[in-house]
CSV table of C-alpha atoms and ligand atoms in Angstrom, one decimal:
chain,number,residue,atom,x,y,z
A,6,MET,CA,0.1,-0.1,0.1
A,7,PRO,CA,1.7,3.6,-0.8
A,8,ALA,CA,2.0,5.8,1.6
A,9,THR,CA,-1.5,7.5,2.7
A,10,ARG,CA,-2.8,11.3,2.4
A,11,LYS,CA,0.2,12.9,-0.1
A,12,LYS,CA,-0.2,17.0,-0.4
A,13,ILE,CA,2.3,19.5,-2.2
A,14,GLY,CA,4.0,21.5,-0.4
A,15,TRP,CA,5.2,22.5,3.5
A,16,ALA,CA,6.3,25.3,6.0
A,17,ASN,CA,8.1,25.0,8.9
A,18,TRP,CA,6.2,26.6,12.5
A,19,SER,CA,7.9,30.5,11.7
A,20,GLY,CA,7.4,30.6,8.1
A,21,ASN,CA,10.9,31.1,8.0
A,22,GLU,CA,11.6,27.6,5.8
A,23,SER,CA,10.0,26.5,3.5
A,24,ALA,CA,9.8,23.3,1.3
A,25,PRO,CA,7.0,24.1,-2.3
A,26,SER,CA,7.4,21.4,-4.3
A,27,ALA,CA,8.5,19.3,-1.7
A,28,ARG,CA,5.8,15.6,-1.8
A,29,VAL,CA,4.4,15.0,2.1
A,30,LEU,CA,3.9,11.5,2.1
A,31,GLN,CA,2.4,10.3,5.9
A,32,PRO,CA,2.8,6.2,6.0
A,33,GLN,CA,0.5,4.6,8.9
A,34,ASN,CA,2.9,1.9,9.2
A,35,GLU,CA,6.5,0.6,8.7
A,36,ASP,CA,5.8,-1.4,5.3
A,37,GLU,CA,4.5,2.2,4.1
A,38,LEU,CA,7.1,3.9,5.4
A,39,ARG,CA,9.2,1.4,3.9
A,40,LEU,CA,7.8,1.8,0.5
A,41,ALA,CA,7.6,5.2,0.3
A,42,LEU,CA,12.0,5.6,1.0
A,43,LEU,CA,12.3,3.1,-1.1
A,44,THR,CA,9.9,4.9,-4.5
A,45,ALA,CA,9.8,8.9,-3.0
A,46,VAL,CA,11.4,11.0,-4.7
A,47,GLN,CA,14.8,12.4,-3.3
A,48,PRO,CA,16.4,13.5,-1.3
A,49,ILE,CA,14.0,12.1,1.2
A,50,ARG,CA,13.8,13.8,4.9
A,51,VAL,CA,11.2,12.8,7.9
A,52,VAL,CA,9.5,16.1,9.8
A,53,GLY,CA,8.3,16.4,13.0
A,54,SER,CA,6.3,19.0,13.8
A,55,GLY,CA,8.2,21.8,12.3
A,56,HIS,CA,9.5,23.5,15.0
A,57,SER,CA,13.1,23.7,13.7
A,58,PHE,CA,14.3,27.3,12.5
A,59,THR,CA,17.3,25.5,10.3
A,60,PRO,CA,16.9,24.1,6.9
A,61,ILE,CA,17.0,20.2,8.1
A,62,VAL,CA,13.7,19.5,6.8
A,63,SER,CA,13.1,21.1,3.8
A,64,THR,CA,13.3,19.3,-0.1
A,65,SER,CA,13.1,19.4,-3.3
A,66,GLY,CA,12.2,15.6,-3.0
A,67,THR,CA,9.6,14.3,-0.6
A,68,ILE,CA,8.5,14.9,3.3
A,69,ILE,CA,8.1,11.8,5.0
A,70,ASN,CA,5.5,12.3,8.3
A,71,LEU,CA,5.3,10.1,11.0
A,72,ASP,CA,1.7,11.4,13.0
A,73,GLN,CA,0.5,8.2,12.6
A,74,MET,CA,3.3,6.2,14.1
A,75,GLY,CA,3.1,7.5,17.4
A,76,GLY,CA,2.5,5.7,21.1
A,77,VAL,CA,4.1,3.8,23.6
A,78,VAL,CA,4.8,0.5,23.1
A,79,SER,CA,6.0,-0.4,26.1
A,80,THR,CA,7.1,0.4,29.7
A,81,ASN,CA,9.7,-1.3,32.8
A,82,PRO,CA,8.5,0.8,36.0
A,83,ALA,CA,10.7,-0.9,37.6
A,84,ALA,CA,13.4,0.1,35.5
A,85,ASN,CA,11.9,3.2,34.7
A,86,ALA,CA,12.4,2.5,31.1
A,87,ALA,CA,9.6,2.7,28.4
A,88,THR,CA,9.8,2.7,24.7
A,89,LEU,CA,8.2,4.6,22.2
A,90,ARG,CA,7.2,5.0,18.7
A,91,ALA,CA,9.3,8.4,18.1
A,92,GLY,CA,6.7,9.6,15.4
A,93,GLY,CA,4.6,10.7,18.6
A,94,ARG,CA,4.2,14.1,19.8
A,95,LEU,CA,5.8,14.6,23.6
A,96,LYS,CA,2.3,15.6,24.8
A,97,ASP,CA,0.2,13.1,23.2
A,98,LEU,CA,3.3,10.8,24.6
A,99,SER,CA,3.1,12.6,28.1
A,100,VAL,CA,-0.9,12.0,28.8
A,101,GLU,CA,0.1,8.1,27.9
A,102,LEU,CA,3.0,8.2,30.2
A,103,ASP,CA,0.7,9.5,32.8
A,104,SER,CA,-2.0,7.2,32.1
A,105,ILE,CA,0.5,5.0,33.5
A,106,ASN,CA,1.9,7.3,36.5
A,107,LEU,CA,5.3,7.4,34.6
A,108,ALA,CA,6.6,11.1,33.1
A,109,PHE,CA,9.3,12.0,31.2
A,110,ARG,CA,12.3,13.2,33.4
A,111,ASN,CA,12.5,17.2,31.8
A,112,LEU,CA,11.0,18.6,29.0
A,113,GLY,CA,11.3,22.2,27.0
A,114,ASP,CA,9.8,24.9,26.6
A,115,ILE,CA,6.7,23.1,24.6
A,116,ASN,CA,5.7,19.9,24.3
A,117,VAL,CA,4.3,20.0,20.1
A,118,GLN,CA,7.5,18.1,18.7
A,119,SER,CA,7.4,15.0,18.1
A,120,PHE,CA,10.3,13.1,20.2
A,121,ALA,CA,12.2,12.0,16.9
A,122,GLY,CA,11.9,15.6,16.1
A,123,ALA,CA,13.3,16.7,19.3
A,124,ALA,CA,15.7,14.4,20.3
A,125,ALA,CA,17.3,14.7,16.3
A,126,THR,CA,18.4,18.4,17.4
A,127,ALA,CA,19.1,17.9,21.1
A,128,THR,CA,16.1,20.1,22.3
A,129,HIS,CA,16.7,20.5,25.9
A,130,GLY,CA,14.9,21.9,29.1
A,131,THR,CA,17.0,23.3,31.9
A,132,GLY,CA,17.7,22.0,35.3
A,133,GLN,CA,21.3,20.7,36.5
A,134,SER,CA,21.2,17.4,36.7
A,135,LEU,CA,18.8,16.7,34.2
A,136,GLY,CA,20.0,15.9,30.2
A,137,CYS,CA,18.7,17.3,27.0
A,138,LEU,CA,16.0,15.1,25.6
A,139,ALA,CA,18.2,12.9,23.0
A,140,SER,CA,20.8,11.9,26.5
A,141,GLU,CA,17.6,9.7,28.0
A,142,ILE,CA,17.9,7.3,25.0
A,143,THR,CA,19.1,3.7,26.0
A,144,ALA,CA,17.9,2.1,23.0
A,145,VAL,CA,16.9,2.9,19.0
A,146,ARG,CA,15.3,1.3,16.2
A,147,LEU,CA,15.6,2.4,12.8
A,148,MET,CA,14.4,2.2,9.5
A,149,LEU,CA,17.3,2.9,6.9
A,150,ALA,CA,16.9,4.4,3.5
A,151,ASN,CA,17.1,0.7,1.6
A,152,GLY,CA,13.9,-0.5,4.2
A,153,ASN,CA,16.4,-2.4,6.5
A,154,ILE,CA,16.0,-1.7,10.0
A,155,VAL,CA,18.8,-1.5,13.0
A,156,GLU,CA,18.9,-1.3,16.3
A,157,GLY,CA,20.7,-1.3,19.4
A,158,THR,CA,21.0,-0.7,23.2
A,159,LEU,CA,23.4,1.4,24.8
A,160,GLU,CA,25.0,-1.8,26.0
A,161,ASP,CA,24.9,-4.0,22.7
A,162,ASN,CA,25.9,-0.9,20.5
A,163,PRO,CA,27.0,2.4,22.1
A,164,ASP,CA,28.0,3.4,19.1
A,165,LEU,CA,24.9,3.2,17.3
A,166,VAL,CA,23.1,4.9,20.7
A,167,LYS,CA,25.2,7.5,20.7
A,168,ALA,CA,25.5,8.5,17.1
A,169,ALA,CA,21.3,8.2,16.5
A,170,GLN,CA,20.6,9.8,20.4
A,171,VAL,CA,21.0,13.4,18.2
A,172,SER,CA,21.2,12.6,14.2
A,173,LEU,CA,19.2,15.5,12.9
A,174,GLY,CA,17.6,12.3,10.8
A,175,ALA,CA,21.1,12.2,8.5
A,176,LEU,CA,21.5,8.2,10.0
A,177,GLY,CA,17.3,6.5,9.1
A,178,VAL,CA,14.2,7.2,10.3
A,179,MET,CA,14.1,6.7,14.1
A,180,LEU,CA,11.1,4.4,14.3
A,181,GLU,CA,11.6,4.1,18.2
A,182,ALA,CA,12.9,5.0,20.8
A,183,THR,CA,13.7,3.5,24.3
A,184,VAL,CA,13.7,6.4,26.9
A,185,ARG,CA,14.6,6.4,31.2
A,186,VAL,CA,11.5,8.1,32.6
A,187,CYS,CA,10.0,8.1,36.5
A,188,PRO,CA,7.4,7.7,38.2
A,189,ALA,CA,4.1,10.6,37.8
A,190,PHE,CA,5.4,13.8,39.9
A,191,ASN,CA,4.2,17.4,40.9
A,192,LEU,CA,6.4,20.0,40.9
A,193,HIS,CA,6.3,23.7,42.9
A,194,ARG,CA,6.3,26.1,40.4
A,195,ARG,CA,7.6,30.4,41.4
A,196,THR,CA,8.3,33.2,38.9
A,197,TRP,CA,9.3,36.0,40.0
A,198,ALA,CA,10.7,39.4,38.5
A,199,GLU,CA,14.2,40.5,40.1
A,200,PRO,CA,16.8,43.2,38.8
A,201,ILE,CA,18.7,41.1,36.2
A,202,ASP,CA,22.1,41.8,38.4
A,203,ALA,CA,20.9,40.2,41.6
A,204,ILE,CA,20.0,37.5,39.0
A,205,LEU,CA,23.3,36.9,37.6
A,206,ASP,CA,24.6,37.1,41.2
A,207,ALA,CA,22.4,34.3,42.2
A,208,ALA,CA,22.3,32.4,38.9
A,209,LEU,CA,24.7,29.7,39.6
A,210,VAL,CA,23.0,28.7,43.0
A,211,ARG,CA,20.0,28.8,42.0
A,212,TRP,CA,20.7,25.9,39.3
A,213,ASN,CA,22.5,24.2,42.2
A,214,THR,CA,19.5,24.4,44.6
A,215,HIS,CA,16.4,24.3,42.1
A,216,ARG,CA,15.3,21.5,40.1
A,217,ASN,CA,14.7,23.3,37.4
A,218,PHE,CA,15.8,26.9,37.5
A,219,GLU,CA,16.0,29.4,34.6
A,220,PHE,CA,15.4,33.6,33.9
A,221,PHE,CA,14.5,35.2,31.0
A,222,TYR,CA,16.1,38.7,30.3
A,223,ILE,CA,13.7,41.6,29.0
A,224,PRO,CA,15.8,43.6,26.6
A,225,PHE,CA,15.9,47.9,27.9
A,226,SER,CA,13.8,46.7,31.6
A,227,GLY,CA,17.5,45.9,33.1
A,228,TYR,CA,14.4,43.3,35.0
A,229,GLY,CA,14.5,39.4,34.4
A,230,ILE,CA,11.9,36.9,35.6
A,231,ASN,CA,13.1,34.1,37.4
A,232,ILE,CA,11.5,30.6,37.1
A,233,ALA,CA,12.1,28.1,39.2
A,234,HIS,CA,10.4,24.5,39.8
A,235,ASP,CA,10.7,21.8,42.5
A,236,GLN,CA,9.7,18.4,43.0
A,237,THR,CA,6.8,18.1,45.8
A,238,ASP,CA,4.4,15.8,47.4
A,239,ALA,CA,1.9,18.6,47.8
A,240,SER,CA,-1.5,18.1,45.5
A,241,ALA,CA,-2.0,20.2,42.3
A,242,THR,CA,-3.5,23.6,43.0
A,243,GLU,CA,-5.3,26.0,40.7
A,244,ARG,CA,-3.3,27.8,38.2
A,245,PRO,CA,-4.6,31.4,37.0
A,246,PRO,CA,-4.1,31.4,33.4
A,247,SER,CA,-1.0,32.2,32.1
A,248,GLU,CA,0.0,36.0,31.4
A,249,ASP,CA,3.1,35.0,29.0
A,250,GLU,CA,1.2,36.7,25.7
A,251,ALA,CA,-0.1,39.3,27.7
A,252,GLY,CA,2.9,40.3,28.7
A,253,LEU,CA,4.8,40.3,25.5
A,254,ALA,CA,2.2,42.5,24.1
A,255,MET,CA,3.2,45.0,26.7
A,256,ILE,CA,6.7,45.1,26.3
A,257,ARG,CA,6.4,44.9,22.2
A,258,SER,CA,4.1,48.3,22.4
A,259,VAL,CA,6.0,49.9,25.1
A,260,ARG,CA,9.2,49.3,21.7
A,261,ASN,CA,6.5,50.6,19.5
A,262,LYS,CA,6.1,53.4,21.4
A,263,PHE,CA,9.2,54.2,22.9
A,264,LYS,CA,11.9,52.9,20.9
A,265,TRP,CA,13.5,56.7,21.3
A,266,SER,CA,13.8,56.8,24.9
A,267,THR,CA,15.6,53.8,26.5
A,268,LEU,CA,15.4,55.9,29.5
A,269,LEU,CA,11.6,55.8,29.5
A,270,ARG,CA,11.5,52.3,28.1
A,271,ARG,CA,13.6,50.8,31.2
A,272,LYS,CA,11.1,52.7,33.3
A,273,LEU,CA,7.8,52.0,32.1
A,274,LEU,CA,8.9,48.1,31.6
A,275,ALA,CA,10.8,47.9,35.2
A,276,THR,CA,7.4,49.6,36.7
A,277,GLY,CA,5.0,46.6,34.3
A,278,LEU,CA,8.3,44.1,35.6
A,279,LYS,CA,8.1,44.9,39.7
A,280,ARG,CA,3.9,44.6,39.1
A,281,MET,CA,3.7,41.3,37.4
A,282,THR,CA,1.8,38.5,39.2
A,283,ALA,CA,4.0,36.3,40.6
A,284,GLU,CA,3.6,32.4,40.3
A,285,ASN,CA,3.2,30.2,43.4
A,286,VAL,CA,1.8,26.7,41.9
A,287,VAL,CA,2.0,23.3,42.4
A,288,GLY,CA,1.2,21.0,39.3
A,289,PRO,CA,1.7,17.6,37.2
A,290,SER,CA,5.8,17.9,35.8
A,291,ALA,CA,4.0,17.5,32.3
A,292,LYS,CA,1.5,20.7,32.4
A,293,LEU,CA,3.9,23.2,34.3
A,294,LEU,CA,7.2,22.6,32.5
A,295,ALA,CA,5.6,23.1,29.2
A,296,SER,CA,4.2,26.5,27.7
A,297,THR,CA,1.8,27.6,24.7
A,298,ARG,CA,3.8,29.9,22.4
A,299,SER,CA,1.1,31.5,20.1
A,300,THR,CA,3.1,35.0,19.2
A,301,ARG,CA,5.2,33.1,16.0
A,302,PHE,CA,9.2,34.1,16.2
A,303,ASN,CA,12.7,33.0,14.7
A,304,GLU,CA,15.6,32.0,17.2
A,305,MET,CA,19.0,31.7,17.6
A,306,GLU,CA,20.1,29.5,20.7
A,307,TYR,CA,24.2,28.3,21.8
A,308,HIS,CA,25.0,26.7,23.8
A,309,LEU,CA,27.9,28.0,26.4
A,310,PRO,CA,30.9,26.5,28.5
A,311,VAL,CA,29.5,27.0,31.9
A,312,GLU,CA,32.3,28.9,32.8
A,313,SER,CA,31.8,31.9,30.5
A,314,GLY,CA,28.0,31.6,30.1
A,315,LEU,CA,26.9,34.6,32.4
A,316,ASP,CA,29.6,36.9,30.8
A,317,VAL,CA,28.7,36.3,27.4
A,318,PHE,CA,25.0,36.9,28.5
A,319,ARG,CA,26.2,40.3,30.1
A,320,GLU,CA,27.8,40.7,26.1
A,321,VAL,CA,24.8,39.9,24.1
A,322,VAL,CA,23.1,42.3,26.1
A,323,SER,CA,25.3,45.2,26.2
A,324,TYR,CA,25.2,45.0,22.6
A,325,ILE,CA,21.4,44.7,21.8
A,326,GLU,CA,21.0,47.5,24.5
A,327,ALA,CA,23.7,49.3,22.6
A,328,LYS,CA,22.8,49.3,18.8
A,329,ARG,CA,19.3,47.2,18.0
A,330,ARG,CA,16.2,49.6,20.1
A,331,ASP,CA,13.9,47.0,18.0
A,332,VAL,CA,14.9,44.1,20.1
A,333,PHE,CA,11.8,43.7,22.6
A,334,PHE,CA,11.9,39.4,22.9
A,335,PRO,CA,13.0,38.1,26.0
A,336,ILE,CA,16.8,36.4,26.6
A,337,GLU,CA,16.4,32.9,28.1
A,338,VAL,CA,19.1,31.3,29.6
A,339,ARG,CA,19.3,27.8,30.7
A,340,LYS,CA,21.7,24.5,31.9
A,341,THR,CA,21.5,21.4,30.8
A,342,ALA,CA,23.5,18.3,32.1
A,343,ALA,CA,26.6,16.6,30.3
A,344,ASP,CA,25.7,13.5,28.0
A,345,GLU,CA,27.7,11.5,25.7
A,346,GLY,CA,25.4,12.0,22.6
A,347,TRP,CA,28.1,12.4,19.5
A,348,LEU,CA,26.5,15.4,17.9
A,349,SER,CA,24.8,16.7,21.6
A,350,PRO,CA,26.2,19.6,22.1
A,351,PHE,CA,26.1,19.6,25.7
A,352,GLN,CA,28.7,16.2,25.3
A,353,ASN,CA,31.5,15.8,28.2
A,354,ALA,CA,30.0,19.1,29.8
A,355,PRO,CA,27.3,20.9,31.1
A,356,ARG,CA,26.3,24.6,29.5
A,357,ILE,CA,24.6,27.3,30.1
A,358,SER,CA,22.1,28.0,26.9
A,359,ILE,CA,21.4,31.7,25.7
A,360,ALA,CA,18.6,32.3,23.2
A,361,VAL,CA,17.5,35.6,21.4
A,362,HIS,CA,14.0,35.8,19.3
A,363,THR,CA,13.0,38.5,16.9
A,364,ALA,CA,9.2,38.0,16.2
A,365,ALA,CA,8.4,35.9,12.8
A,366,GLU,CA,7.3,38.7,11.1
A,367,ASP,CA,10.9,41.2,11.7
A,368,SER,CA,14.5,40.5,9.9
A,369,TYR,CA,16.6,38.2,11.7
A,370,ASP,CA,19.7,39.5,10.4
A,371,TRP,CA,21.0,41.0,13.6
A,372,LEU,CA,21.5,37.4,15.1
A,373,PHE,CA,24.2,36.8,12.5
A,374,ASP,CA,25.6,40.3,12.7
A,375,GLY,CA,25.3,40.7,16.5
A,376,ILE,CA,25.1,37.9,18.1
A,377,GLU,CA,26.4,34.7,16.6
A,378,PRO,CA,30.0,36.4,16.6
A,379,ILE,CA,29.3,36.9,20.4
A,380,PHE,CA,28.9,33.1,20.6
A,381,LYS,CA,31.1,31.7,18.5
A,382,ALA,CA,33.9,33.4,20.1
A,383,ALA,CA,32.9,31.8,23.3
A,384,GLY,CA,33.1,28.7,22.1
A,385,GLY,CA,29.5,28.1,21.6
A,386,ARG,CA,27.7,24.9,20.0
A,387,PRO,CA,24.8,26.1,18.2
A,388,HIS,CA,21.5,24.1,18.8
A,389,TRP,CA,20.7,22.0,16.1
A,390,GLY,CA,17.1,23.0,15.1
A,391,LYS,CA,17.5,26.9,15.6
A,392,LEU,CA,19.4,29.5,13.5
A,393,HIS,CA,22.9,29.6,13.0
A,394,SER,CA,25.7,29.7,9.8
A,395,LEU,CA,28.4,26.7,11.4
A,396,GLY,CA,29.2,24.4,8.3
A,397,HIS,CA,31.4,21.6,8.0
A,398,ASN,CA,34.6,22.5,9.7
A,399,ASP,CA,33.0,24.6,12.4
A,400,PHE,CA,31.2,21.5,13.3
A,401,LEU,CA,35.0,19.0,13.3
A,402,ALA,CA,36.4,21.7,15.5
A,403,LEU,CA,33.5,22.0,18.0
A,404,TYR,CA,32.7,18.2,17.7
A,405,PRO,CA,35.1,15.1,19.0
A,406,ASP,CA,33.0,12.6,17.7
A,407,PHE,CA,31.9,14.5,14.4
A,408,GLN,CA,34.1,12.7,11.9
A,409,LYS,CA,33.0,9.1,13.0
A,410,PHE,CA,29.2,10.3,12.7
A,411,ILE,CA,29.9,11.0,9.2
A,412,GLY,CA,31.5,7.8,9.1
A,413,LEU,CA,28.5,6.2,10.2
A,414,ARG,CA,26.3,8.4,8.1
A,415,LYS,CA,27.8,6.9,4.6
A,416,GLN,CA,27.9,2.9,6.0
A,417,LEU,CA,24.3,4.1,6.8
A,418,ASP,CA,22.8,5.9,3.9
A,419,PRO,CA,25.6,5.2,1.4
A,420,ASP,CA,23.5,6.4,-1.9
A,421,GLY,CA,22.8,10.1,0.4
A,422,VAL,CA,19.0,9.5,0.1
A,423,PHE,CA,18.8,11.7,3.1
A,424,MET,CA,21.4,14.4,1.5
A,425,THR,CA,20.0,17.8,0.8
A,426,PRO,CA,22.4,20.9,-0.5
A,427,ALA,CA,21.4,22.4,3.5
A,428,ILE,CA,22.4,19.3,5.2
A,429,ALA,CA,25.6,18.6,2.9
A,430,ARG,CA,27.2,21.6,4.6
A,431,TYR,CA,27.3,19.4,7.6
A,432,TRP,CA,29.0,16.7,6.9
A,433,GLU,CA,30.9,17.6,3.3
A,434,GLU,CA,34.7,19.3,2.9
A,435,GLY,CA,35.1,22.4,1.6
A,436,GLN,CA,31.4,23.3,2.9
B,506,FAD,C1,8.2,27.6,19.9
B,506,FAD,C2,9.1,26.7,19.8
B,506,FAD,C3,9.5,26.5,21.1
B,506,FAD,C4,10.8,25.6,21.3
B,506,FAD,N1,11.1,25.5,22.2
B,506,FAD,C5,12.0,24.7,22.6
B,506,FAD,C6,13.1,24.7,24.2
B,506,FAD,O1,12.7,24.7,25.0
B,506,FAD,N2,13.9,23.8,24.1
B,506,FAD,C7,15.1,23.1,22.4
B,506,FAD,O2,16.0,22.4,22.7
B,506,FAD,N3,14.5,23.6,21.7
B,506,FAD,C8,12.9,24.6,21.3
B,506,FAD,N4,12.4,24.1,20.4
B,506,FAD,C9,13.1,24.3,19.1
B,506,FAD,C10,12.5,23.0,19.0
B,506,FAD,O3,11.9,21.7,20.5
B,506,FAD,C11,13.4,21.9,17.6
B,506,FAD,O4,13.8,22.6,16.9
B,506,FAD,C12,12.8,20.0,17.9
B,506,FAD,O5,13.5,19.7,16.8
B,506,FAD,C13,11.4,20.5,17.2
B,506,FAD,O6,11.0,19.0,17.0
B,506,FAD,P1,9.9,18.7,15.1
B,506,FAD,O7,9.2,17.8,16.5
B,506,FAD,O8,9.5,19.9,15.2
B,506,FAD,O9,11.1,18.4,14.3
B,506,FAD,P2,11.1,18.7,13.0
B,506,FAD,O10,11.5,20.3,13.1
B,506,FAD,O11,9.8,18.1,12.2
B,506,FAD,O12,12.8,18.2,12.8
B,506,FAD,C14,13.9,18.6,13.2
B,506,FAD,C15,14.9,17.4,12.5
B,506,FAD,O13,14.3,16.0,13.0
B,506,FAD,C16,14.6,15.5,12.2
B,506,FAD,N5,13.4,14.2,12.4
B,506,FAD,C17,11.7,14.5,12.9
B,506,FAD,N6,11.9,13.3,12.7
B,506,FAD,C18,12.5,12.0,12.7
B,506,FAD,C19,12.4,10.2,12.3
B,506,FAD,N7,11.4,10.0,12.7
B,506,FAD,N8,13.8,10.3,12.5
B,506,FAD,C20,14.7,11.1,12.5
B,506,FAD,N9,15.0,11.9,12.3
B,506,FAD,C21,13.8,12.9,12.6
B,506,FAD,C22,14.1,16.0,10.8
B,506,FAD,O14,14.5,15.8,9.5
B,506,FAD,C23,14.5,17.0,11.2
B,506,FAD,O15,16.0,16.6,11.1
B,506,FAD,C24,11.2,25.5,19.8
B,506,FAD,C25,11.2,26.0,18.9
B,506,FAD,C26,9.5,26.3,18.5
B,506,FAD,C27,9.2,26.8,17.1
């Protein structure tokens, strides 16, 4: 049976990436997927929810969507492990896990991504002792471009697992992953505004003391917002509706009206932020960790060495406040634990991540001109799904196992079925 639901054309969430001529297929099962891989117009790319900003899905050939291939396959609560169909969305998998009293140990800012898509780019949340989503994978099952299936566990084929954890879909299609999970748990969430200097003074201690800690800085305000989550046995409390979108609209409107006076802008924003309602609620982890983001944006995020991360943040803020009065989106700062994935930005050491955003309808040249050089000079590794300009030579220098990954990629996809010009920039010399 051919893969069902064919359409032409695809665009990502923010609209900065598109593939107008791509055929989009949605196989219902492994047989349909195999047929699609063997017969579809190449190059073939797999898509999750299309929430990446980099050209890692776009192709002139075929895009394969695995929305029909999700769900929990099996669990082993005694071992805190669950095997998932990797096309499933994190939000659906979270609900399914919760129904059997299990949960992901951590989540990022949203949960609409597919498990495989999120893992493929090293999607992360925040937490000093918590790795990125991909680092939770202990076993994988992949379908290769020729339809064959390869599988392995960290014990019997560590190379395959460590390469497949963060793979940008370059090795094959991830069908299933066994991941570390934990018993379902409640979190106590607190958010509060504070002068940014006080946040910076306390940040390292807060990462140390809270299960999950991050902060957002509101440009031109002098103020940031702390978000801390800690595990609790307390029962869930009522959570008022999120004020995030209203807050974003407020800081955008202050930017629009008072761009000409940074002094006035600072006063207005600081007053607004001081009056912000602090959150103090208890709820299930999956509900509190992930948010809903309806304002579309584009984003650059680099993962910095912990020693320099906060200094780099200061440099980024100085650049923006000196040169870019148009910027209004909060800057997000998080920390993630070390892991062993060959292409994980957190390989071998924890990192502090700094994310800079711009409204989807605004230009983002300044991210490349002004911000990326600061990140690069500090030895930052870019988020694989977020805007960056790096290519083959940069990655060779940044990732000790990059060459090994390229070797395995050639072995598993010798005909370059999953290779597009944009992806070749990463793997091929001279790019
Ligand atoms: C609003 C928003 C919030 C975000 N928040 C965070 C955050 O908190 N933390 C963070 O780290 N990132 C975040 N991101 C980035 C996002 O998590 C990543 O870009 C992620 O890869 C998107 O998942 P996806 O399912 O949309 O994958 P896609 O963007 O569709 O695909 C990503 C990659 O995965 C590959 N892929 C997809 N499915 C498979 C498969 N089955 N087998 C093999 N390869 C596959 C694709 O080919 C592609 O290379 C955010 C993005 C947005 C737009």
